[in-house]
């Protein structure tokens, strides 16, 4: 099978991006996909350095104090320089417009730290903690112009029982995210089931 090309968009830490890059290098995503580009909308995102460590080209297109239409036009110009199949959002904190999401319809995916049907927004683990949930979900979904409203591709249940602090919840959730995102990407690309 021909490898698919995924571009990863980040805004911060980039731990999901790093997990994907590790899996492309030597695990579940090896020979399934390659990453021609990491794009950050934040100049100081720690994920940029991490991408470079893996030899991946990382480009910064700042969105701060810029009209969204201008930011997206710059992103599109960058994307048009390369060939790619999917855009993988990994902690990318900018809402993309209808124009952008329709241009790449069903080619943009995101990982969300909650059940998108129950909670939308960036604080999924805080929401689980504040509501004393004994379990939560992480969700991989297609991206449309809404905030975490796109069609769900896959979800994973996370057991939170016995976890006393928000830090513990985040740690457990993220560990699952790191495995789950790559598994779902592998399934999306190959059409096969992975463990
Ligand atoms: C993750 O919890 C992800 O689900 C959410 O933002 C966080 C990003 O973390 N969309 P990282 O930048 O991948 O470390």
Tab-separated table of N, CA and C and ligand atoms in Angstrom, residues 10-17 50 89-93 110-114 122 125 138 174 177-178, ligand 1:
chain	number	residue	atom	x	y	z
A	10	UNK	N	-0.260	21.977	15.247
A	10	UNK	CA	-0.139	22.073	16.702
A	10	UNK	C	-0.218	23.535	17.162
A	11	UNK	N	-0.400	23.697	18.471
A	11	UNK	CA	-0.314	25.043	19.065
A	11	UNK	C	0.553	25.049	20.309
A	12	UNK	N	0.896	23.866	20.825
A	12	UNK	CA	1.557	23.865	22.137
A	12	UNK	C	2.530	22.732	22.318
A	13	UNK	N	2.297	22.007	23.398
A	13	UNK	CA	3.200	20.947	23.857
A	13	UNK	C	3.517	19.892	22.791
A	14	UNK	N	2.527	19.471	22.061
A	14	UNK	CA	2.778	18.522	20.977
A	14	UNK	C	3.039	17.094	21.411
A	15	UNK	N	2.452	16.664	22.539
A	15	UNK	CA	2.715	15.273	22.953
A	15	UNK	C	2.003	14.281	22.038
A	16	UNK	N	0.825	14.626	21.548
A	16	UNK	CA	0.153	13.734	20.584
A	16	UNK	C	0.922	13.691	19.270
A	17	UNK	N	1.415	14.843	18.844
A	17	UNK	CA	2.241	14.888	17.625
A	17	UNK	C	3.455	13.989	17.786
A	50	UNK	N	10.296	19.566	19.120
A	50	UNK	CA	10.124	18.107	19.113
A	50	UNK	C	10.024	17.596	17.676
A	89	UNK	N	-5.107	17.413	13.526
A	89	UNK	CA	-4.989	18.440	14.554
A	89	UNK	C	-4.576	17.768	15.858
A	90	UNK	N	-3.534	18.310	16.476
A	90	UNK	CA	-3.031	17.717	17.723
A	90	UNK	C	-2.766	18.855	18.709
A	91	UNK	N	-3.800	19.212	19.432
A	91	UNK	CA	-3.671	20.344	20.348
A	91	UNK	C	-3.617	21.665	19.596
A	92	UNK	N	-4.278	21.705	18.446
A	92	UNK	CA	-4.333	22.946	17.649
A	92	UNK	C	-5.512	23.774	18.158
A	93	UNK	N	-5.202	24.979	18.642
A	93	UNK	CA	-6.197	25.726	19.414
A	93	UNK	C	-6.932	26.812	18.627
A	110	UNK	N	-9.392	15.487	14.378
A	110	UNK	CA	-8.947	16.058	15.655
A	110	UNK	C	-9.115	15.018	16.757
A	111	UNK	N	-8.308	15.154	17.810
A	111	UNK	CA	-8.541	14.345	19.014
A	111	UNK	C	-9.030	15.275	20.117
A	112	UNK	N	-10.066	14.810	20.799
A	112	UNK	CA	-10.739	15.629	21.802
A	112	UNK	C	-10.751	14.863	23.127
A	113	UNK	N	-10.416	15.546	24.242
A	113	UNK	CA	-10.280	14.817	25.501
A	113	UNK	C	-11.598	14.600	26.253
A	114	UNK	N	-12.662	14.304	25.528
A	114	UNK	CA	-13.972	14.036	26.143
A	114	UNK	C	-14.872	13.426	25.058
A	122	UNK	N	-11.819	22.997	25.159
A	122	UNK	CA	-10.492	22.413	25.405
A	122	UNK	C	-10.307	21.738	26.772
A	125	UNK	N	-10.699	17.236	30.406
A	125	UNK	CA	-10.324	16.529	31.633
A	125	UNK	C	-10.783	17.295	32.871
A	138	UNK	N	-12.419	9.555	25.118
A	138	UNK	CA	-11.677	10.424	24.218
A	138	UNK	C	-12.245	10.171	22.827
A	174	UNK	N	-4.124	11.249	28.675
A	174	UNK	CA	-3.132	11.507	27.625
A	174	UNK	C	-2.419	10.234	27.182
A	177	UNK	N	-4.691	8.749	24.855
A	177	UNK	CA	-4.743	9.533	23.609
A	177	UNK	C	-3.583	9.163	22.691
A	178	UNK	N	-2.391	9.065	23.292
A	178	UNK	CA	-1.190	8.842	22.484
A	178	UNK	C	-1.280	7.540	21.694
B	1	LIG	C1	-4.901	16.920	24.182
B	1	LIG	O1	-5.518	16.629	25.410
B	1	LIG	C2	-5.907	16.851	23.043
B	1	LIG	O2	-6.931	15.922	23.260
B	1	LIG	C3	-6.491	18.230	23.026
B	1	LIG	O3	-5.431	19.085	23.363
B	1	LIG	C4	-4.432	18.377	24.110
B	1	LIG	C5	-3.169	18.547	23.344
B	1	LIG	O4	-2.047	18.052	24.001
B	1	LIG	N1	-7.105	18.521	21.755
B	1	LIG	P1	-0.677	17.873	23.216
B	1	LIG	O5	-0.302	19.242	22.642
B	1	LIG	O6	-0.870	16.866	22.141
B	1	LIG	O7	0.322	17.449	24.246
